[in-house]
GROMACS .gro file of C-alpha atoms in nm:
model
  144
    1MET     CA    1  -3.119 -12.628  -0.218
    2LYS     CA    2  -2.744 -12.734  -0.270
    3THR     CA    3  -2.554 -12.614  -0.589
    4SER     CA    4  -2.288 -12.829  -0.729
    5LYS     CA    5  -1.968 -12.636  -0.729
    6THR     CA    6  -1.637 -12.710  -0.935
    7PRO     CA    7  -1.347 -12.841  -0.686
    8GLN     CA    8  -1.039 -12.607  -0.688
    9PRO     CA    9  -0.717 -12.742  -0.728
   10ALA     CA   10  -0.480 -12.813  -0.413
   11SER     CA   11  -0.159 -12.989  -0.366
   12SER     CA   12   0.059 -13.085  -0.113
   13ALA     CA   13   0.402 -13.204  -0.036
   14ILE     CA   14   0.532 -13.513   0.152
   15ILE     CA   15   0.895 -13.534   0.285
   16GLU     CA   16   1.014 -13.787   0.515
   17ARG     CA   17   1.330 -13.791   0.719
   18ASP     CA   18   1.423 -14.105   0.915
   19GLY     CA   19   1.096 -14.188   1.012
   20ARG     CA   20   0.998 -13.826   1.064
   21TYR     CA   21   0.753 -13.634   0.837
   22LEU     CA   22   0.733 -13.276   0.797
   23LEU     CA   23   0.400 -13.090   0.894
   24VAL     CA   24   0.301 -12.726   0.938
   25LEU     CA   25   0.040 -12.595   1.140
   26ARG     CA   26  -0.194 -12.394   0.979
   27SER     CA   27  -0.320 -12.045   1.088
   28ASN     CA   28  -0.589 -11.996   0.827
   29PRO     CA   29  -0.903 -12.113   0.749
   30PRO     CA   30  -1.019 -12.365   0.647
   31SER     CA   31  -0.794 -12.587   0.821
   32ALA     CA   32  -0.662 -12.333   1.093
   33ASP     CA   33  -0.480 -12.497   1.420
   34MET     CA   34  -0.460 -12.805   1.232
   35TYR     CA   35  -0.168 -12.982   1.150
   36ALA     CA   36  -0.087 -13.055   0.753
   37PHE     CA   37   0.156 -13.139   0.478
   38PRO     CA   38   0.277 -12.820   0.351
   39GLY     CA   39   0.043 -12.739   0.055
   40GLY     CA   40  -0.232 -12.496  -0.073
   41ARG     CA   41  -0.445 -12.391  -0.353
   42GLY     CA   42  -0.341 -12.400  -0.725
   43GLU     CA   43  -0.263 -12.106  -0.941
   44GLU     CA   44  -0.383 -12.023  -1.273
   45GLY     CA   45  -0.157 -12.256  -1.572
   46GLU     CA   46  -0.001 -12.446  -1.247
   47THR     CA   47   0.019 -12.816  -1.301
   48PRO     CA   48  -0.093 -12.996  -0.941
   49ALA     CA   49   0.308 -13.095  -0.911
   50GLU     CA   50   0.392 -12.723  -0.962
   51THR     CA   51   0.150 -12.641  -0.675
   52ALA     CA   52   0.311 -12.882  -0.440
   53LEU     CA   53   0.653 -12.791  -0.480
   54ARG     CA   54   0.587 -12.406  -0.485
   55GLU     CA   55   0.364 -12.426  -0.150
   56LEU     CA   56   0.625 -12.629   0.004
   57PHE     CA   57   0.894 -12.357  -0.054
   58GLU     CA   58   0.628 -12.081   0.047
   59GLU     CA   59   0.550 -12.230   0.388
   60THR     CA   60   0.885 -12.380   0.480
   61GLY     CA   61   1.160 -12.255   0.257
   62ILE     CA   62   1.258 -12.575   0.140
   63ARG     CA   63   1.322 -12.651  -0.222
   64ALA     CA   64   1.194 -12.995  -0.337
   65GLU     CA   65   1.222 -13.180  -0.674
   66LYS     CA   66   1.100 -13.518  -0.836
   67PRO     CA   67   0.745 -13.488  -0.732
   68LYS     CA   68   0.549 -13.846  -0.760
   69LEU     CA   69   0.158 -13.838  -0.692
   70PHE     CA   70   0.107 -14.017  -0.404
   71ALA     CA   71  -0.286 -13.970  -0.314
   72THR     CA   72  -0.586 -13.786  -0.446
   73TYR     CA   73  -0.890 -13.672  -0.217
   74ASP     CA   74  -1.178 -13.495  -0.311
   75LEU     CA   75  -1.211 -13.259   0.019
   76PRO     CA   76  -1.605 -13.131   0.001
   77GLY     CA   77  -1.666 -12.783   0.131
   78ARG     CA   78  -1.831 -12.713   0.500
   79GLU     CA   79  -2.172 -12.780   0.516
   80ASP     CA   80  -2.205 -12.448   0.722
   81GLY     CA   81  -2.139 -12.181   0.481
   82PRO     CA   82  -2.243 -12.138   0.126
   83GLY     CA   83  -1.938 -12.006   0.033
   84SER     CA   84  -1.712 -12.273   0.146
   85PRO     CA   85  -1.504 -12.421  -0.153
   86SER     CA   86  -1.424 -12.822  -0.236
   87PHE     CA   87  -1.071 -12.906  -0.304
   88ARG     CA   88  -0.914 -13.154  -0.548
   89LEU     CA   89  -0.599 -13.247  -0.359
   90SER     CA   90  -0.326 -13.404  -0.522
   91VAL     CA   91  -0.039 -13.540  -0.275
   92PHE     CA   92   0.282 -13.537  -0.385
   93LYS     CA   93   0.591 -13.745  -0.225
   94VAL     CA   94   0.907 -13.516  -0.332
   95LYS     CA   95   1.295 -13.512  -0.290
   96ALA     CA   96   1.477 -13.260  -0.073
   97ASP     CA   97   1.815 -13.204   0.054
   98ALA     CA   98   1.806 -13.377   0.353
   99THR     CA   99   1.975 -13.096   0.534
  100ALA     CA  100   1.749 -12.845   0.453
  101ILE     CA  101   1.617 -12.662   0.725
  102ALA     CA  102   1.221 -12.603   0.747
  103VAL     CA  103   1.131 -12.233   0.867
  104ALA     CA  104   0.761 -12.150   0.920
  105SER     CA  105   0.649 -11.879   0.693
  106ASP     CA  106   0.332 -11.776   0.461
  107ASP     CA  107   0.017 -11.904   0.645
  108ALA     CA  108   0.222 -12.186   0.845
  109ALA     CA  109   0.201 -12.088   1.201
  110ALA     CA  110   0.475 -12.364   1.307
  111VAL     CA  111   0.669 -12.638   1.123
  112GLY     CA  112   0.802 -12.992   1.267
  113TRP     CA  113   0.912 -13.356   1.222
  114TYR     CA  114   0.708 -13.553   1.349
  115THR     CA  115   0.679 -13.968   1.401
  116ALA     CA  116   0.342 -14.136   1.296
  117GLU     CA  117   0.295 -14.205   1.624
  118GLU     CA  118   0.346 -13.833   1.706
  119ILE     CA  119   0.079 -13.746   1.408
  120ARG     CA  120  -0.169 -13.954   1.534
  121THR     CA  121  -0.198 -13.739   1.871
  122LEU     CA  122  -0.192 -13.398   1.637
  123PRO     CA  123  -0.539 -13.218   1.522
  124ALA     CA  124  -0.482 -13.348   1.161
  125PRO     CA  125  -0.738 -13.426   0.858
  126ASP     CA  126  -0.819 -13.751   0.768
  127SER     CA  127  -0.617 -13.710   0.449
  128VAL     CA  128  -0.294 -13.670   0.664
  129ARG     CA  129  -0.356 -13.977   0.836
  130GLU     CA  130  -0.452 -14.209   0.578
  131CYS     CA  131  -0.143 -14.103   0.391
  132ILE     CA  132   0.065 -14.167   0.701
  133ARG     CA  133  -0.081 -14.506   0.759
  134ARG     CA  134   0.016 -14.577   0.393
  135LEU     CA  135   0.361 -14.425   0.414
  136GLU     CA  136   0.463 -14.624   0.704
  137ALA     CA  137   0.342 -14.939   0.546
  138GLU     CA  138   0.552 -14.834   0.236
  139ARG     CA  139   0.851 -14.750   0.491
  140THR     CA  140   0.844 -15.040   0.715
  141GLY     CA  141   0.761 -15.349   0.469
  142GLN     CA  142   0.432 -15.396   0.620
  143ASP     CA  143   0.036 -15.420   0.498
  144ALA     CA  144  -0.146 -15.065   0.499
   0.00000   0.00000   0.00000
């Protein structure tokens, strides 16, 4: 019998530069070997926006500001493990210095700037793919 779990808070940050989006290659479960926006679990007393800014800095070394909520997702835990947590993911668009250099650290194995077309070929969560679709529609003035 399954028990209901309270989702853990998590946040991620979106930075776009000239049609390219900053992604990290995850090195730790539950998303090891997947590309995603920089982000992670919230800490005690932290707002979702604070989590997004902190995680972005920890994983890439980039400091950002002006987080604007873009999307939220309820991400269920994996079915194969009773201890697999579920998450309430808040995704924020953030502003950062256009000359800031991203450097992989913390649980990011690598970082890079990718076009929407390139992201379609990468192993990435559905939430990232949906955000990219919406972001590209906004950026190009087309319907998602």
